[in-house]
CSV table of C-alpha atoms and ligand atoms in Angstrom, one decimal:
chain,number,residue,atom,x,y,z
A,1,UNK,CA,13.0,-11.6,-1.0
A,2,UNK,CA,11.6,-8.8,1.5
A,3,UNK,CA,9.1,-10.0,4.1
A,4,UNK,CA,5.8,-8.7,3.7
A,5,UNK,CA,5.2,-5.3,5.1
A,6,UNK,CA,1.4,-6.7,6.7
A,7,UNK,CA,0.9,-10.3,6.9
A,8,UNK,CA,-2.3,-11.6,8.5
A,9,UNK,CA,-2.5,-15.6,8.9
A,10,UNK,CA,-6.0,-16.9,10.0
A,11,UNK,CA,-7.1,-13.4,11.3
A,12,UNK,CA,-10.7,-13.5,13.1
A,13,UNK,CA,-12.6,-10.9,14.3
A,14,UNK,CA,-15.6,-11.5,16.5
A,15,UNK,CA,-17.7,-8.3,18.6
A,16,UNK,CA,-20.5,-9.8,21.5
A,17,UNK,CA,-19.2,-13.4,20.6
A,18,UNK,CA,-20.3,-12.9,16.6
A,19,UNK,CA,-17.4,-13.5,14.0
A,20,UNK,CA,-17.3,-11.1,11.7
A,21,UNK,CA,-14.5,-11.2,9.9
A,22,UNK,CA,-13.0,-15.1,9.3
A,23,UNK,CA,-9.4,-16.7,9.1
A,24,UNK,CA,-8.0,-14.4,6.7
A,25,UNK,CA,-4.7,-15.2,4.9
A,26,UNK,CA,-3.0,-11.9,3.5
A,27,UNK,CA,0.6,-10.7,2.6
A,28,UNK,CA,1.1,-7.0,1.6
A,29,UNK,CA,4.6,-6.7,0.3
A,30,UNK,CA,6.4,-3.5,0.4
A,31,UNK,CA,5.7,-0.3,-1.4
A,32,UNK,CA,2.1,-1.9,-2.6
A,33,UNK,CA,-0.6,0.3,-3.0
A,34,UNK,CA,-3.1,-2.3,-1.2
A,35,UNK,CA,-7.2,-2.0,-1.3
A,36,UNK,CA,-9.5,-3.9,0.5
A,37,UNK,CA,-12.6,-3.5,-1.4
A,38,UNK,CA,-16.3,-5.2,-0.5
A,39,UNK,CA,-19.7,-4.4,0.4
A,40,UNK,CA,-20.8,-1.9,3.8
A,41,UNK,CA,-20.3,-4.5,6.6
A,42,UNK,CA,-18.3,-6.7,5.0
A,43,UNK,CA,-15.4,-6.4,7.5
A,44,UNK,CA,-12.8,-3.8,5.9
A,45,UNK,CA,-12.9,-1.6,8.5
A,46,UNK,CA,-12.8,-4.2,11.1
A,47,UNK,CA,-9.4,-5.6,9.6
A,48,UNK,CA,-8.0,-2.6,9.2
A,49,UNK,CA,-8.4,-1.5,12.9
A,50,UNK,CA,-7.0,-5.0,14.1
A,51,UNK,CA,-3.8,-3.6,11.8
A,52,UNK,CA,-3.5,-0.2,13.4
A,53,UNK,CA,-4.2,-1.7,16.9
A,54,UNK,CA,-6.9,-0.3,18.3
A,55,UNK,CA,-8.9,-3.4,18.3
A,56,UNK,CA,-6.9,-7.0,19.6
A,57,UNK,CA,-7.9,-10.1,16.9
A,58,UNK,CA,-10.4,-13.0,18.2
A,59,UNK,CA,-8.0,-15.6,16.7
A,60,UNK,CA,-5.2,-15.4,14.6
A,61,UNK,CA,-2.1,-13.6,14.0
A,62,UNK,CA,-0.9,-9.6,12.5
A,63,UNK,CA,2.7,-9.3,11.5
A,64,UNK,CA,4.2,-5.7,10.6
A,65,UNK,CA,7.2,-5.5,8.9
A,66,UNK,CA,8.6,-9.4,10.6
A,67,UNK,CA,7.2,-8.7,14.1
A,68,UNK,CA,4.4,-10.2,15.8
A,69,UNK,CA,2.2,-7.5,16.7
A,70,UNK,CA,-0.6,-9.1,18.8
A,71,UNK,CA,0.4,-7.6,21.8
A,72,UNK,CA,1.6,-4.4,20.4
A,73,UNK,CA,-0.1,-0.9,21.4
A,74,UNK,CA,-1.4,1.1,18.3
A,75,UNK,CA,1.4,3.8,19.2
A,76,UNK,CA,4.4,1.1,19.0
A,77,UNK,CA,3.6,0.1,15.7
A,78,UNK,CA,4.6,1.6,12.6
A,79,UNK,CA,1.8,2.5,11.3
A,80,UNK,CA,-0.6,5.6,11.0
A,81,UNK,CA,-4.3,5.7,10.0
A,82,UNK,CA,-5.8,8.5,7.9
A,83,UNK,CA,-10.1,8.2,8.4
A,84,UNK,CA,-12.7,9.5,6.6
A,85,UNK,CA,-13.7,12.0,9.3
A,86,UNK,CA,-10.1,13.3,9.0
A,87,UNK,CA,-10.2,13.3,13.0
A,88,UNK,CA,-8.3,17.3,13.0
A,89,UNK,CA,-7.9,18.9,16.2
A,90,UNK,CA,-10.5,21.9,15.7
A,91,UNK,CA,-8.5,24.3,18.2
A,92,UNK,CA,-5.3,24.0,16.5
A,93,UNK,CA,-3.9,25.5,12.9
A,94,UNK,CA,-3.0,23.3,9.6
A,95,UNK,CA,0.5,23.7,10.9
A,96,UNK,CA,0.0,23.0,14.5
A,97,UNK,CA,-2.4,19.8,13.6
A,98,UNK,CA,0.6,18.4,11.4
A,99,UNK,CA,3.6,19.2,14.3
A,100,UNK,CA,1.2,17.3,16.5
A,101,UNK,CA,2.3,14.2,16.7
A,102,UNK,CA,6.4,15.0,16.3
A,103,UNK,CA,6.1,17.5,19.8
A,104,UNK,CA,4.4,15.1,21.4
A,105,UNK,CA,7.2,12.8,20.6
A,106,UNK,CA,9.6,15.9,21.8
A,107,UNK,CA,11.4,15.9,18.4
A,108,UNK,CA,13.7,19.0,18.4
A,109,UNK,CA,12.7,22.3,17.2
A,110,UNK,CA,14.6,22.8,13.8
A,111,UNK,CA,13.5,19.4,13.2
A,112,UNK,CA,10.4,19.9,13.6
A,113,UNK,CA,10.1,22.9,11.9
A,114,UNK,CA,11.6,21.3,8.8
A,115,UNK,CA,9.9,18.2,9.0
A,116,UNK,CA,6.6,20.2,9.1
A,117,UNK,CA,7.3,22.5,6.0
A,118,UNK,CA,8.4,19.6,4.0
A,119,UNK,CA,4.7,18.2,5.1
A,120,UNK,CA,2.9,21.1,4.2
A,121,UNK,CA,4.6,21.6,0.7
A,122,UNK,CA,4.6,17.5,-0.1
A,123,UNK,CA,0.1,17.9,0.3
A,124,UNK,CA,0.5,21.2,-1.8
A,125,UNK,CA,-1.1,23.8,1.6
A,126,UNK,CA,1.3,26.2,1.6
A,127,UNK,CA,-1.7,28.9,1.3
A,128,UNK,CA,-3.2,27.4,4.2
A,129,UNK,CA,-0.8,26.4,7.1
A,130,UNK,CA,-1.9,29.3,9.3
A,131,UNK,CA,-6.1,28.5,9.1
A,132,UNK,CA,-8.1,26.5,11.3
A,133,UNK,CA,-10.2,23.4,9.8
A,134,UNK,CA,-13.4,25.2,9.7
A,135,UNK,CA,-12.2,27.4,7.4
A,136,UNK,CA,-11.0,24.6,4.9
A,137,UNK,CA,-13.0,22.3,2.1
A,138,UNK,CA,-13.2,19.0,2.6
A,139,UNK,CA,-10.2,18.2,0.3
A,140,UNK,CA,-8.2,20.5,2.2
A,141,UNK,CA,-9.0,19.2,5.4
A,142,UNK,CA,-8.2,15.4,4.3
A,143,UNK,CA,-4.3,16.8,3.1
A,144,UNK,CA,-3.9,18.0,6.6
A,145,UNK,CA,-5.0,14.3,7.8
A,146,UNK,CA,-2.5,13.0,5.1
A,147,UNK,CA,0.1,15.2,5.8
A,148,UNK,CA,-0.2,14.9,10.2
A,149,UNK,CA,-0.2,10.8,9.1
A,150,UNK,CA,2.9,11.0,7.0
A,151,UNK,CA,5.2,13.1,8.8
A,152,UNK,CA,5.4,10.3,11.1
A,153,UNK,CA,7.0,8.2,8.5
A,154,UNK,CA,5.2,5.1,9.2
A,155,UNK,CA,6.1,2.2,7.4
A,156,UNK,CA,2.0,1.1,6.3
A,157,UNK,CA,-0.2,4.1,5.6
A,158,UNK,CA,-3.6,3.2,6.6
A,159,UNK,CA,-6.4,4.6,4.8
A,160,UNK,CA,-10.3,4.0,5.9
A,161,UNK,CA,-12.5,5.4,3.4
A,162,UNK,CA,-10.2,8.5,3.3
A,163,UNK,CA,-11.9,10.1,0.2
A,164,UNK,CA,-15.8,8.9,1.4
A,165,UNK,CA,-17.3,12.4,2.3
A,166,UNK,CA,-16.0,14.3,-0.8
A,167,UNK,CA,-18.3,14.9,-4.0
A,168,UNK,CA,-17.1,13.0,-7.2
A,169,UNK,CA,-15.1,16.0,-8.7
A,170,UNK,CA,-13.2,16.2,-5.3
A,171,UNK,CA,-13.1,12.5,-4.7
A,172,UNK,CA,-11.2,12.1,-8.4
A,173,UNK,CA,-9.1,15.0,-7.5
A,174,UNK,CA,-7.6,13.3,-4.3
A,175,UNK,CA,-7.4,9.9,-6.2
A,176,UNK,CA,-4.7,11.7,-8.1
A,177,UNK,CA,-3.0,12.8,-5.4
A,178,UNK,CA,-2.7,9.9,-3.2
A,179,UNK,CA,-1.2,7.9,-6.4
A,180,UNK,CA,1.3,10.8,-6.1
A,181,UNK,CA,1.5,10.8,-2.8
A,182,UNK,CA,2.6,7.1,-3.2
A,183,UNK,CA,4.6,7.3,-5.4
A,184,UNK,CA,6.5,9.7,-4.3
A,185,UNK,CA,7.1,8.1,-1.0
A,186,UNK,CA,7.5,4.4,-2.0
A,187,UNK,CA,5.3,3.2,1.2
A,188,UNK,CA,2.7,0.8,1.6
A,189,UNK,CA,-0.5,1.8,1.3
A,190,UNK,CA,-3.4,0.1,2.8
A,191,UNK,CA,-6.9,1.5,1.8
A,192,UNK,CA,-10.1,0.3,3.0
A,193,UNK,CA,-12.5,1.3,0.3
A,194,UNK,CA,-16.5,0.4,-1.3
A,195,UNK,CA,-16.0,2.4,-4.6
A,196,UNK,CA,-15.0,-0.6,-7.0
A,197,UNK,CA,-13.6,2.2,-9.3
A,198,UNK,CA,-11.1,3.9,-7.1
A,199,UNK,CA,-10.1,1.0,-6.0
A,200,UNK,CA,-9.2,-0.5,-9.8
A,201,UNK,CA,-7.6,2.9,-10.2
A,202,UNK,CA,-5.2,3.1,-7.6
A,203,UNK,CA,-4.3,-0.3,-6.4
A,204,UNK,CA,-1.3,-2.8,-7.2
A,205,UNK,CA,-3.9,-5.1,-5.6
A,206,UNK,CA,-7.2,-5.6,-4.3
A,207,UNK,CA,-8.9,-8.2,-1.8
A,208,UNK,CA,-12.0,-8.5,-2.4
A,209,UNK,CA,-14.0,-9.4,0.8
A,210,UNK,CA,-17.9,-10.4,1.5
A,211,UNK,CA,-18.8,-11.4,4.9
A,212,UNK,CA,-16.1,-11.3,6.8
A,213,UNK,CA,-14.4,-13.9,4.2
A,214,UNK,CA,-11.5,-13.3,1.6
A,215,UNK,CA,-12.8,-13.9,-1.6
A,216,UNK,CA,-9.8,-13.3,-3.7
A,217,UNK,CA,-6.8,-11.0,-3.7
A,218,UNK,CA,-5.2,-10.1,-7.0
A,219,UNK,CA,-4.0,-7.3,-9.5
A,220,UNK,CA,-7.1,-5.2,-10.7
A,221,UNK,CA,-6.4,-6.8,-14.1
A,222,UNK,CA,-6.6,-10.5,-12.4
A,223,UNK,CA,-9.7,-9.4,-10.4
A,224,UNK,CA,-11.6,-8.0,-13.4
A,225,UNK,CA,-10.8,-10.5,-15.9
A,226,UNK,CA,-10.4,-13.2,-13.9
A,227,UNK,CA,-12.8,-13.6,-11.1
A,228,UNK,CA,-12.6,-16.6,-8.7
A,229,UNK,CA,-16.5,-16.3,-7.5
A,230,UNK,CA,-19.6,-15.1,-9.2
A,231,UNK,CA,-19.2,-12.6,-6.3
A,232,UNK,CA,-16.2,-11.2,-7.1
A,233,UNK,CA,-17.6,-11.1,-10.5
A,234,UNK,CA,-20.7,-8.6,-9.5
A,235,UNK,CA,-18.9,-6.9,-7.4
A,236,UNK,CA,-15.8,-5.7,-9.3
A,237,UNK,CA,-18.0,-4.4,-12.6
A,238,UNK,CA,-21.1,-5.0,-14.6
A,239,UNK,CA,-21.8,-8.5,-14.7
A,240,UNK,CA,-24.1,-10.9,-16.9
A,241,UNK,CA,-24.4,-14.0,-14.3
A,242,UNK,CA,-25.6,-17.0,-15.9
A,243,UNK,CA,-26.9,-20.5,-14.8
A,244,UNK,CA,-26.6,-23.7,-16.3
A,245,UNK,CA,-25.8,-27.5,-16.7
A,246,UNK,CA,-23.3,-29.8,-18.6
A,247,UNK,CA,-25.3,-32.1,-20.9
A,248,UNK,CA,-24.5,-35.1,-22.6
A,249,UNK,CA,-22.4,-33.6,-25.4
A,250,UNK,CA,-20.4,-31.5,-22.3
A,251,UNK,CA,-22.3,-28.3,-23.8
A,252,UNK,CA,-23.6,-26.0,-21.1
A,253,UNK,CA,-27.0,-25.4,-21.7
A,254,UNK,CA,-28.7,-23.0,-19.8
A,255,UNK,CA,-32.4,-23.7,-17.8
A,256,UNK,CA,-34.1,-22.2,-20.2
A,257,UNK,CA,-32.3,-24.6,-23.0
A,258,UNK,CA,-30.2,-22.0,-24.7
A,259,UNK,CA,-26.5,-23.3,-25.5
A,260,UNK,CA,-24.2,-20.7,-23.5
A,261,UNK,CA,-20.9,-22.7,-24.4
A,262,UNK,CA,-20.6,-25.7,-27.0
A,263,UNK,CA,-18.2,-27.5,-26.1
A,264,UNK,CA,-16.6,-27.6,-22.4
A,265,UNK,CA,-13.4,-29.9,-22.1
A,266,UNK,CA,-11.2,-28.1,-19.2
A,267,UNK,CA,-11.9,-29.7,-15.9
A,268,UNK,CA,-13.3,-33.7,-16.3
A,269,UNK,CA,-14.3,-33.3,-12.6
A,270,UNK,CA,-17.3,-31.6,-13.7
A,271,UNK,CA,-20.0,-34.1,-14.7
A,272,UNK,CA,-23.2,-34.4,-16.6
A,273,UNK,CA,-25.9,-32.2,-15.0
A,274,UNK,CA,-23.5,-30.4,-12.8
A,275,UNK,CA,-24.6,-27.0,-12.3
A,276,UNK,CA,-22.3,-24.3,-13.6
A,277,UNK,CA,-22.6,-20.3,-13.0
A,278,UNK,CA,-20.9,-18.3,-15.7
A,279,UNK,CA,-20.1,-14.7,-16.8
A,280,UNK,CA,-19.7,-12.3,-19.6
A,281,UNK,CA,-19.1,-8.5,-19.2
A,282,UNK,CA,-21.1,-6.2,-20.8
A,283,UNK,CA,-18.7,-5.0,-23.2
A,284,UNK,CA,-17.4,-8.6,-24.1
A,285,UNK,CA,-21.0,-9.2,-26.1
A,286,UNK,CA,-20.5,-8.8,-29.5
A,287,UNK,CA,-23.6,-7.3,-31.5
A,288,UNK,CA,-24.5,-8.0,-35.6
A,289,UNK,CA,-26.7,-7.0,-37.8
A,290,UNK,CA,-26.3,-10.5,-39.1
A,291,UNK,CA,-25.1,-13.8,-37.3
A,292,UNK,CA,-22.0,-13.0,-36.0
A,293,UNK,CA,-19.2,-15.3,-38.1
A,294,UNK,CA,-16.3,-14.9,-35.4
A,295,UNK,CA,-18.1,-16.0,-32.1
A,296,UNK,CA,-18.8,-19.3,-30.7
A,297,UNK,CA,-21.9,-18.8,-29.3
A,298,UNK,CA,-24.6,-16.9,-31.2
A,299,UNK,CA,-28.2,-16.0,-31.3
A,300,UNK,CA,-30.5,-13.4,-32.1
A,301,UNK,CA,-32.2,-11.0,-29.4
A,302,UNK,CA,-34.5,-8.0,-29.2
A,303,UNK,CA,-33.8,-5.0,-27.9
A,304,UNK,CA,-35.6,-3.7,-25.3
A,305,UNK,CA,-34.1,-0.6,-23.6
A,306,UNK,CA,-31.2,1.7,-24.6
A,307,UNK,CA,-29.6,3.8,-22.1
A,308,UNK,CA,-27.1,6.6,-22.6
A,309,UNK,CA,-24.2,7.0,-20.4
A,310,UNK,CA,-21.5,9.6,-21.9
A,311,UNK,CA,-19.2,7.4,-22.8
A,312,UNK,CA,-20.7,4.4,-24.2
A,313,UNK,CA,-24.4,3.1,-23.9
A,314,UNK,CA,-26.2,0.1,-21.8
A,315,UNK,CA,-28.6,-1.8,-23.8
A,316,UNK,CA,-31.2,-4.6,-22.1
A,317,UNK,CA,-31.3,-7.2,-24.9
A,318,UNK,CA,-34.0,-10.0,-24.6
A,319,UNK,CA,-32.2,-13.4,-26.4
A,320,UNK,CA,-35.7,-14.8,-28.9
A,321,UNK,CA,-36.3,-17.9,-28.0
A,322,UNK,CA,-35.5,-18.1,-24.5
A,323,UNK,CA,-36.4,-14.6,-22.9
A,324,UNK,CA,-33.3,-14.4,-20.9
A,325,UNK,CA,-32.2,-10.9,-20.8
A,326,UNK,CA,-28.6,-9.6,-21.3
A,327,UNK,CA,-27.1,-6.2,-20.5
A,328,UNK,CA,-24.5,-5.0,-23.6
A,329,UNK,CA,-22.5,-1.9,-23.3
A,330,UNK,CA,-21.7,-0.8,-26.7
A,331,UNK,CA,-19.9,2.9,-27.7
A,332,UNK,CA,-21.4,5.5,-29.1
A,333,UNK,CA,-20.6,4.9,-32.6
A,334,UNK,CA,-21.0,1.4,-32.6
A,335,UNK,CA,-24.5,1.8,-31.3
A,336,UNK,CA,-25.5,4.0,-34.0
A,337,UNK,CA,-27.0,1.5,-35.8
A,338,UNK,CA,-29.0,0.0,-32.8
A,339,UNK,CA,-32.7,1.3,-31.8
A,340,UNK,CA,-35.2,-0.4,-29.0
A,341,UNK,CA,-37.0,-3.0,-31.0
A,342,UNK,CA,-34.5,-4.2,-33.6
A,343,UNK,CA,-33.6,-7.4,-33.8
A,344,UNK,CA,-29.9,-8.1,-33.5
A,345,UNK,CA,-27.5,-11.0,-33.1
A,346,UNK,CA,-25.6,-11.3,-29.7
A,347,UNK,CA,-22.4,-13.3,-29.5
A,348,UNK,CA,-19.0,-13.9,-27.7
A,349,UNK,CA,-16.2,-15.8,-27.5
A,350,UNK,CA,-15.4,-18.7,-25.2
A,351,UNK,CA,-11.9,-17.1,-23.6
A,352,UNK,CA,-14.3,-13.9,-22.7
A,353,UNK,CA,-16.7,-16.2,-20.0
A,354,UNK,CA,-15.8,-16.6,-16.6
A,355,UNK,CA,-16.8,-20.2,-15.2
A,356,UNK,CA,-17.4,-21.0,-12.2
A,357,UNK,CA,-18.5,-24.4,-11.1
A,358,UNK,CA,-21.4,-23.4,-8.5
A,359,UNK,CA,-21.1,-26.8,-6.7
A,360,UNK,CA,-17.5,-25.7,-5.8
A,361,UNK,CA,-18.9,-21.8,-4.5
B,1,ATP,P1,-18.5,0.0,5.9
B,1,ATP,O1,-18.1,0.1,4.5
B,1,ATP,O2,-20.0,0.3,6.1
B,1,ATP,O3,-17.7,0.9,6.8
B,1,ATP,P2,-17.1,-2.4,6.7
B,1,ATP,O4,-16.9,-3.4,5.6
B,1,ATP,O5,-15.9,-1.5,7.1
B,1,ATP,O6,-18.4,-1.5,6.4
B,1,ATP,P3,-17.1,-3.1,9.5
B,1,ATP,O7,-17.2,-1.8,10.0
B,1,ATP,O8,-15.7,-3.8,9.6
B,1,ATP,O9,-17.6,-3.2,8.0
B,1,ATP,O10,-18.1,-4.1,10.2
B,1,ATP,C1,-18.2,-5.5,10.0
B,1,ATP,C2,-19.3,-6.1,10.9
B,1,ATP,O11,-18.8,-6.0,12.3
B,1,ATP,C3,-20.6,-5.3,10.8
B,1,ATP,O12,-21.6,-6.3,10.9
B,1,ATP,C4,-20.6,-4.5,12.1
B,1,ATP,O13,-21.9,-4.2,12.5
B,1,ATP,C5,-19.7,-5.3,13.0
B,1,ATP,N1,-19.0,-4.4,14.0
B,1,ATP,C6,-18.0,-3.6,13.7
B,1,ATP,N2,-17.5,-3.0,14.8
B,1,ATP,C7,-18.2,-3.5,15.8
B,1,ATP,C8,-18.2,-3.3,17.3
B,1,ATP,N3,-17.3,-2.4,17.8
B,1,ATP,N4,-19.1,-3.9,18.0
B,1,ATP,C9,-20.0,-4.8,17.5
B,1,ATP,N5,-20.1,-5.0,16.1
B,1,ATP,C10,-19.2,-4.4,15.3
């Protein structure tokens, strides 16, 4: 079994004597394409700089690759960090940025010259080796920071919000190219990103974080489908968050009074009256005409706003008797049927709720 390429164990961060970032537990292994994904000033960027060096940790350990790198410099480590402001030397061309790093290091000429075109052609700016950054697009520029971060052939790619300051057409456009890009390569990539989509599309994994705390790691699959914390939940897609308490017959009933789940048996630990947060995505509602035969749980609702989205549609649904109000996504053609003001059956299944017990979050 290969070690993991970045390991943190109990990694603290503090600035002015304030921890920000809290005994974090991570293993990247090799070749992962790695996200950490959570809200502005959670602490991404904070980690990731502990990684590359430039910052030392309050507490805890970083390992790269087996070694200890506490006491490293950010130039002994094998790693190279790509930013959002793509940090280009102005004064210099798209060739001269991406030799920068290998003259410095005195690599010899043919080398270098090699190294360089196979740089230039790998990030597809053959056309534009011989122009300055000011004449290049954003996109553009962010392939020159790929390409000067690469050539070094570090063995983690770090990423901080590389794609932030490009429009959404762009921003998919690069997407696609650092999946090739890592593909290709077969090296770790660690990315610091907000965007909950880019970060389901690329990774092999994501950690979500919130304050400074890990809140889970997993596969975007594990993340989505099963989230740890009503947090992760939120955070990672459309979310219908849910309070409520075991009763007597182990039903969770929500405060209201309506019956969310009939029957709870896992976990015995969980008592009468024990509060319990739960979830169901959107597009895990079923929606009848009639009382939905195949769910668990159902009740009728009113809708009370439909919203078009391309793709599918978002409806606001208010549940009759108790008022509470659910968000359903629904296709097009499903939702054919559907106007604002009908009265519908909602329903799901018990394997499609997340549970959480809140007196454990
Ligand atoms: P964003 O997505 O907005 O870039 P982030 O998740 O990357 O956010 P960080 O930049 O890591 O967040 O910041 C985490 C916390 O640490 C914030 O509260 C920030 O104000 C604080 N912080 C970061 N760097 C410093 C610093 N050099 N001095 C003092 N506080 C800092």
């Amino acid at each position: 079994m290969l070690l993991p390429d970045v390991e943190l164990r109990q990694f603290s961060q503090a600035f002015d004597g304030e921890i920000v970032v809290r005994e974090i537990d991570l293993k990247i292994n090799r070749g992962e394409f790695f996200c950490l994904l959570g809200p502005s000033g959670c602490g991404k960027t904070t980690i990731l700089r502990a990684i590359a060096g430039f910052d030392r940790p309050y507490a805890g350990e970083i390992w790269i690759r087996g070694q200890l790198m506490n006491e490293v410099p950010p130039y002994r480590r094998p790693v190279n960090t790509v930013f959002q402001s793509y940090a280009l030397f102005n004064h210099l061309t798209v060739r001269e940025n991406i030799a920068f790093g290998l003259k410095l290091k005195k690599c010899p000429k043919s080398e270098l010259e090699e190294r360089v075109k196979g740089a230039i052609e790998r990030v597809k700016l053959e056309k534009f080796a011989d122009r300055h950054p000011h004449r290049l697009s954003g996109g553009q520029k962010q392939r020159v920071a790929l390409a000067r971060a690469l050539i070094n052939q570090p063995a983690v790619l770090l990423l901080d919000e590389p794609l932030g300051a490009l429009d959404l057409k762009l921003r998919k456009e690069m997407q696609a190219e650092l999946s090739r890009l890592h593909r290709e390569m077969g090296l770790t990539f660690l990315m610091v990103t907000h965007d909950r989509e880019e970060a389901l599309a690329l990774s092999d994994r994501i950690a979500v974080i919130q304050q400074g705390h890990l809140e889970q790691a997993g596969s975007p699959r594990e993340i989505y489908q099963h989230p740890k914390t009503p947090f992760v939940a939120d955070f990672i897609g459309e979310a219908n968050l849910l309070s409520g308490f075991l009763d007597a017959e182990r039903r969770i009933v929500s405060k209201k009074g309506a019956i969310l789940v009939d029957r709870w048996n896992k976990d015995e630990s969980v008592k009468k009256g024990d509060c319990i947060i739960l979830n169901i995505r959107p597009e895990k509602i079923k929606l009848g005409a009639e009382p939905l035969a195949d769910c668990e749980i159902c009740f009728p609702g009113r809708i009370q706003q439909i919203t078009y989205l391309g793709t599918h549609l978002e409806m606001i649904i208010a549940a009759i008797a108790t008022g509470e109000i659910f968000k359903v996504r629904q296709t097009e053609s499903e939702a054919d049927r559907f106007s604002v003001g009908t009265l519908v059956y909602l329903g799901w299944k018990r394997e499609d709720l997340s549970l959480f017990n809140a007196l454990l979050n």
